[in-house]
mmCIF file of C-alpha atoms in Angstrom:
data_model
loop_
_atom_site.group_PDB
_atom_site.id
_atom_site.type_symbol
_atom_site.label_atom_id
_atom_site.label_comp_id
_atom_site.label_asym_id
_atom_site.label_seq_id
_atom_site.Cartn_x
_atom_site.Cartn_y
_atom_site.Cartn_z
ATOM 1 C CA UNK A 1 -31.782 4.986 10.079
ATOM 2 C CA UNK A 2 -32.918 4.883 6.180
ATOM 3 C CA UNK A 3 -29.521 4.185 4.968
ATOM 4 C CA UNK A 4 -29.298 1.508 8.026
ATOM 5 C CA UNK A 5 -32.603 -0.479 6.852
ATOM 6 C CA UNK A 6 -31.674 -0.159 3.532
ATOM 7 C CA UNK A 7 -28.586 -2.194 3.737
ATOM 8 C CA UNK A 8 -30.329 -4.581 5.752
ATOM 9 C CA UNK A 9 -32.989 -5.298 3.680
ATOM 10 C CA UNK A 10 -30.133 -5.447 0.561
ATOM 11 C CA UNK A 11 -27.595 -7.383 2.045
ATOM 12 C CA UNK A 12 -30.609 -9.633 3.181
ATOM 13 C CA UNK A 13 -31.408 -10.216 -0.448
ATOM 14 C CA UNK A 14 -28.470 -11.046 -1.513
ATOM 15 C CA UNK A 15 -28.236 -14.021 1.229
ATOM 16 C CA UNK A 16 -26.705 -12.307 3.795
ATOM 17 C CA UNK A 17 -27.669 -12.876 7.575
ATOM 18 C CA UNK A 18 -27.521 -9.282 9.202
ATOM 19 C CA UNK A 19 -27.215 -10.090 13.279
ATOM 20 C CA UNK A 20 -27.545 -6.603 14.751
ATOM 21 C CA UNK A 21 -28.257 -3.474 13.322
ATOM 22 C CA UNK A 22 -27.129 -0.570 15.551
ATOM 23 C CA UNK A 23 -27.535 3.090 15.649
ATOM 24 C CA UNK A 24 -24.380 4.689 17.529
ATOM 25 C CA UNK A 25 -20.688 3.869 17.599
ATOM 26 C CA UNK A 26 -20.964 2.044 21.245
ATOM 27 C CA UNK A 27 -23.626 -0.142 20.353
ATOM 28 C CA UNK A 28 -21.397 -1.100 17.319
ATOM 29 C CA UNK A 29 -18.759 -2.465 19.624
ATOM 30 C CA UNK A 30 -21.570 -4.014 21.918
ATOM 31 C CA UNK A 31 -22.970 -5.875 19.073
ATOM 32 C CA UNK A 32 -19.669 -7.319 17.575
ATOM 33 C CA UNK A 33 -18.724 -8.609 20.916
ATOM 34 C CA UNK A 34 -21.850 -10.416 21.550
ATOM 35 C CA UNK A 35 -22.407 -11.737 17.639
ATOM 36 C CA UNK A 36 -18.571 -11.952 16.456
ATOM 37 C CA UNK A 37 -20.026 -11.588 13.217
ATOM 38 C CA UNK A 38 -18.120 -11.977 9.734
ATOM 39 C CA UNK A 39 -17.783 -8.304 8.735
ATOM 40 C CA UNK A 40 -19.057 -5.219 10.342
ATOM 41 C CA UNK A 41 -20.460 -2.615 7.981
ATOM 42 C CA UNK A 42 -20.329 0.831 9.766
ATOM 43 C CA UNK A 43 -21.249 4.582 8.478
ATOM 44 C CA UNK A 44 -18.390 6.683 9.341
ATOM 45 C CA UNK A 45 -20.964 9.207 11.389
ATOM 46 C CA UNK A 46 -22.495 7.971 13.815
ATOM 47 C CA UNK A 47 -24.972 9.351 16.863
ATOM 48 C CA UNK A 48 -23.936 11.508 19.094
ATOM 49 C CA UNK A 49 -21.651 13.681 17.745
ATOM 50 C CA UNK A 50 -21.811 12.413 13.901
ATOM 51 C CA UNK A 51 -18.216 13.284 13.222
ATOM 52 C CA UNK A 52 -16.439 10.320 12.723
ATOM 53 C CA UNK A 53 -17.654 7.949 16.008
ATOM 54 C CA UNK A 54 -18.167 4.877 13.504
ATOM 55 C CA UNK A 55 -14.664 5.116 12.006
ATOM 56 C CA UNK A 56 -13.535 5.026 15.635
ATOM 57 C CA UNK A 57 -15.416 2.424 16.887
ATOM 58 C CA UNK A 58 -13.829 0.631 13.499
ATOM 59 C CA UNK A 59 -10.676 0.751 14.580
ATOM 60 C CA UNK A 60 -11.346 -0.147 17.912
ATOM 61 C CA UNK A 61 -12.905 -3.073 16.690
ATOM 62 C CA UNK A 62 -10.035 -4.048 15.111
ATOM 63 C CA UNK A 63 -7.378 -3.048 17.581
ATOM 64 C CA UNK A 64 -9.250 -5.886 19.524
ATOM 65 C CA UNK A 65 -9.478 -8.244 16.998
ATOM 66 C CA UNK A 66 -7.065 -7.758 14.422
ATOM 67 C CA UNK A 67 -8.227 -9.577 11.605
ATOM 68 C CA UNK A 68 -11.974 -8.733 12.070
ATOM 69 C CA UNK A 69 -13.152 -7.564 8.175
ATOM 70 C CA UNK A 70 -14.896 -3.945 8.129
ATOM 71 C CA UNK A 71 -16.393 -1.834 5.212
ATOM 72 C CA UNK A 72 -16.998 1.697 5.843
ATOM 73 C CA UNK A 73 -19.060 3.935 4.028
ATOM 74 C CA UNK A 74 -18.534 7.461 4.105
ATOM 75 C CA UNK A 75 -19.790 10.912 2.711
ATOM 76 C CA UNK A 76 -16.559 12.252 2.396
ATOM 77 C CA UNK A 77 -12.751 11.524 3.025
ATOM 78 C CA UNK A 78 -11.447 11.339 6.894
ATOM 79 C CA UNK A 79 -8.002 11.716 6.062
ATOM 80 C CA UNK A 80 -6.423 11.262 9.328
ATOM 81 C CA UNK A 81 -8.321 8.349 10.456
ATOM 82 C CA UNK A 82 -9.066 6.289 7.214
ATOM 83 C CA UNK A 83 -4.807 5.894 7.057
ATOM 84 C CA UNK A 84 -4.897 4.644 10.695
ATOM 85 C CA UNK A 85 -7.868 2.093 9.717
ATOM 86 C CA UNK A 86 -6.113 1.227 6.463
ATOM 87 C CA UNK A 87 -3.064 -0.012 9.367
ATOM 88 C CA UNK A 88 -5.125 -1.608 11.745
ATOM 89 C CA UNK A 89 -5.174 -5.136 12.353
ATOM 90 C CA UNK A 90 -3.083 -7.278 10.102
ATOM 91 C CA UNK A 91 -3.767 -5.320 7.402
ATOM 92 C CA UNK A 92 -6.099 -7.429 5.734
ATOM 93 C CA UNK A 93 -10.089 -7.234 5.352
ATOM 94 C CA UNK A 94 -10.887 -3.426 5.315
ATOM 95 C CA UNK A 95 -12.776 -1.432 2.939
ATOM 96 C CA UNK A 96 -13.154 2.331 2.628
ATOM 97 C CA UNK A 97 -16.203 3.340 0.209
ATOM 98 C CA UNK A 98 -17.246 6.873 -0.708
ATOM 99 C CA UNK A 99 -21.488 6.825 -0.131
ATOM 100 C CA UNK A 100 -22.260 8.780 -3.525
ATOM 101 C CA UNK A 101 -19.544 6.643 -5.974
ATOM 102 C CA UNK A 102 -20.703 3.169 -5.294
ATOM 103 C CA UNK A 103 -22.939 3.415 -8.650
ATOM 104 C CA UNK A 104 -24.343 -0.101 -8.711
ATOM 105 C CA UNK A 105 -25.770 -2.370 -5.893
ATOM 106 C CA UNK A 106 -23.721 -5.191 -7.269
ATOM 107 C CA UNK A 107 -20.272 -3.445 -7.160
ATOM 108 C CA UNK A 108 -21.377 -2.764 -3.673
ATOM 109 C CA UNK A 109 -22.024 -6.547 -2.679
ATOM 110 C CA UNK A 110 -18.435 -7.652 -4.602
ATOM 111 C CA UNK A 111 -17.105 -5.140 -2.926
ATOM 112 C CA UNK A 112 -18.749 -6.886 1.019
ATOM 113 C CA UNK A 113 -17.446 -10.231 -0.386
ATOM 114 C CA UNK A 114 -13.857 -9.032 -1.050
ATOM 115 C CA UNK A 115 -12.976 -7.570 2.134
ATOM 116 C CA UNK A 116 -14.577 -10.428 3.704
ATOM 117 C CA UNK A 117 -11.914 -12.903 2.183
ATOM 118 C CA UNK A 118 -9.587 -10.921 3.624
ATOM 119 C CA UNK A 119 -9.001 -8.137 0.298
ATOM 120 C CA UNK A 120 -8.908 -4.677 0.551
ATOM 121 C CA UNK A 121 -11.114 -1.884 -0.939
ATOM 122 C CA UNK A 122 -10.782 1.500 -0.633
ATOM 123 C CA UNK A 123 -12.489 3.902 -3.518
ATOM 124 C CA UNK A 124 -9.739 5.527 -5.377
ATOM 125 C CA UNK A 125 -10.917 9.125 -4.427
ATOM 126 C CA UNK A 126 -9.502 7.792 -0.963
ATOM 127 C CA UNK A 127 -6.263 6.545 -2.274
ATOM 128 C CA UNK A 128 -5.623 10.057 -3.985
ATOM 129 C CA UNK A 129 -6.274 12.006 -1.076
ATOM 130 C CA UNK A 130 -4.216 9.647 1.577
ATOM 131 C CA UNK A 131 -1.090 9.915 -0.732
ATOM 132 C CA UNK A 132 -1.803 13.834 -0.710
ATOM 133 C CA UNK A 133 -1.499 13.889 3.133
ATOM 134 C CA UNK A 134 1.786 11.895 2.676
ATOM 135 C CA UNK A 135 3.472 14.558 1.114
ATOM 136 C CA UNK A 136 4.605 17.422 3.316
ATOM 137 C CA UNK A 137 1.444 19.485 4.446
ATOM 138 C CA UNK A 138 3.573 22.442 4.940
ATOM 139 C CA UNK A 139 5.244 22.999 1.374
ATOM 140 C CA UNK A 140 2.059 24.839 0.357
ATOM 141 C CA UNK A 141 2.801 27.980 3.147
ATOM 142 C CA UNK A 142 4.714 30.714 2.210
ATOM 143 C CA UNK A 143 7.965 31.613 4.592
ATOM 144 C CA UNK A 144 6.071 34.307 6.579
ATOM 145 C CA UNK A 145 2.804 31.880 7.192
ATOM 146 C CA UNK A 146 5.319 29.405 8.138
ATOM 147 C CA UNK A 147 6.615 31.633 10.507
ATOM 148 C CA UNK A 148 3.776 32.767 12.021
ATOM 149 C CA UNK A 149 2.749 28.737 12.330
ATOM 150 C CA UNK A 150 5.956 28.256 14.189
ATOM 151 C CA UNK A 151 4.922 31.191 16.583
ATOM 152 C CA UNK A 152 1.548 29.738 17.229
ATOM 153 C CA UNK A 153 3.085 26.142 17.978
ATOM 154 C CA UNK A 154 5.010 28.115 20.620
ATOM 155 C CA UNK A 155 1.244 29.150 22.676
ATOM 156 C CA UNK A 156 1.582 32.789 21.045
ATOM 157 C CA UNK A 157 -1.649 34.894 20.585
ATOM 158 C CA UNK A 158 -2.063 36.875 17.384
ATOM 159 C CA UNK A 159 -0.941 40.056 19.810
ATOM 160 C CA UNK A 160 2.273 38.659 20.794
ATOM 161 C CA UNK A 161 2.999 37.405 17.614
ATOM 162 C CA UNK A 162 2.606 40.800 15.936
ATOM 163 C CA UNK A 163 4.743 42.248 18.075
ATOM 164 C CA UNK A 164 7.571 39.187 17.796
ATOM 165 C CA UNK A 165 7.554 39.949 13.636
ATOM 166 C CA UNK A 166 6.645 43.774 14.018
ATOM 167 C CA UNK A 167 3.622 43.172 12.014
ATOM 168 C CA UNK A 168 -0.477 44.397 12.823
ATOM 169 C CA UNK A 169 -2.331 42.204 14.409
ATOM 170 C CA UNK A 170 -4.872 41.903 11.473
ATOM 171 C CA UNK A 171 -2.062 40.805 9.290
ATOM 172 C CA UNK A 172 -1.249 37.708 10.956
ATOM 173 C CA UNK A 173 -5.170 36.854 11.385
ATOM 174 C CA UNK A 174 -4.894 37.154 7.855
ATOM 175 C CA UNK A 175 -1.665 34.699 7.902
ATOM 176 C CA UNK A 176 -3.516 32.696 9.600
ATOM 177 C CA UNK A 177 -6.583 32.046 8.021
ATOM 178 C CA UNK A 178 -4.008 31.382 4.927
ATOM 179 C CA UNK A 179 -2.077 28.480 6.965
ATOM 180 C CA UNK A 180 -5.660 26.955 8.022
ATOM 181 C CA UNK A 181 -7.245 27.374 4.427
ATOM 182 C CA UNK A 182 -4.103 25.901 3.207
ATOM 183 C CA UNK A 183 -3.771 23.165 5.782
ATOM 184 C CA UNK A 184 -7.241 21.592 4.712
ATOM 185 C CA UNK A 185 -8.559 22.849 8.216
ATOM 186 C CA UNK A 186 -12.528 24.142 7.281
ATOM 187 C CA UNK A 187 -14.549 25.322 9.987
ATOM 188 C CA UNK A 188 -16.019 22.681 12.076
ATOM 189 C CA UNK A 189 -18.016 22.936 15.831
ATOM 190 C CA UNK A 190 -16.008 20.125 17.242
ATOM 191 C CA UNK A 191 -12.542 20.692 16.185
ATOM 192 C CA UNK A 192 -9.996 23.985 17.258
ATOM 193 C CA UNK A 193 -8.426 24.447 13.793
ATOM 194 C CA UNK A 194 -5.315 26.393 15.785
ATOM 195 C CA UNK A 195 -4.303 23.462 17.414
ATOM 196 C CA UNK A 196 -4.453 20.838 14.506
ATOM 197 C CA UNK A 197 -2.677 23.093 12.712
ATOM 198 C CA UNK A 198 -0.029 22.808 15.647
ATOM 199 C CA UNK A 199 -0.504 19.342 15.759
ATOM 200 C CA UNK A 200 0.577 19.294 11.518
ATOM 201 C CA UNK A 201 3.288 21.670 12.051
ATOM 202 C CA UNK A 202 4.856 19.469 14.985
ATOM 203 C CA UNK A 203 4.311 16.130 12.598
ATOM 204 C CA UNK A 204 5.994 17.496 9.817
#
């Protein structure tokens, strides 16, 4: 809500006339199909779930109109999901901003204006860490965590995968907290880090 007012009450100094301010991801969507605005500024965490619901909604936004300009501000990099905005649309008019590196309120407000005409923005903290994805996730795993990952795209518990490899049990937990540490997978309540690791083994 703070950070919402806030860029009201900026963007409204700077000449800018803000038609809705919303609070969650499906009012977002509400809002630009009543007001069709110019460019939709959205927090990448959003009510209820504050994952990634505004990033979402973004992209739904512009899966139905294609060359609708968004700027999103975010805390931190959504890797999967900032490449798919970055391809939505035509291509043109989206921004991805890191929260804590804009440094200046004008830089900010250039930065508004320039995906509005249709450029592109994205903070080059972003940039690095999509062309890290790009590479292939699985070249950090070793041959054994590799082929433990293979077992656990096949449905395998840890028990029947100790007994495929003739390994203990607690060694391929350990395996397999290496594959998720390595695979960028941190703890999170909403996510089951065993299956997007199956879902990054089966992509690469």
């Amino acid at each position: 809500m703070l950070l919402r007012d806030g860029l009201t009450g900026l963007l409204g100094r700077f000449g800018h006339e803000v038609v809705a301010a919303v609070g969650d991801a499906e009012a977002l969507v509400a809002a630009e199909a009543e007001h069709a605005p110019d460019i939709v500024v959205t927090d990448v965490r959003m009510p209820p779930g504050f994952q990634d619901e505004g990033l979402h909604a973004a992209i739904r936004l512009r899966t139905r109109r294609p060359a609708l300009p968004v700027l999103v501000l975010s805390q931190y990099v959504q890797r999967t999901y900032a490449a798919d905005l970055l391809d939505s649309g035509d291509g043109s008019g989206v921004g991805y901003l890191l929260k804590d590196r804009v440094g200046q309120v004008e830089e900010f407000v250039d930065a508004l204006h320039e995906v509005a005409d249709g450029g592109t923005v994205v903070d080059p903290e972003v940039v690095r860490q999509l062309l890290r994805r790009r590479r292939d996730p699985l070249e950090r795993l070793t041959p054994r965590e590799r082929e433990v990952l293979a077992q656990v795209a096949q449905g395998r518990s840890n028990g029947a995968i100790a007994r495929e490899l003739v390994v203990s049990e607690a060694a391929v937990g350990k395996h397999i907290g290496n594959i998720l540490a390595k695979l960028d997978l941190p703890p999170a309540d909403e996510t089951h880090r065993r299956v997007l690791a199956v879902l990054t083994y089966l992509r690469a």
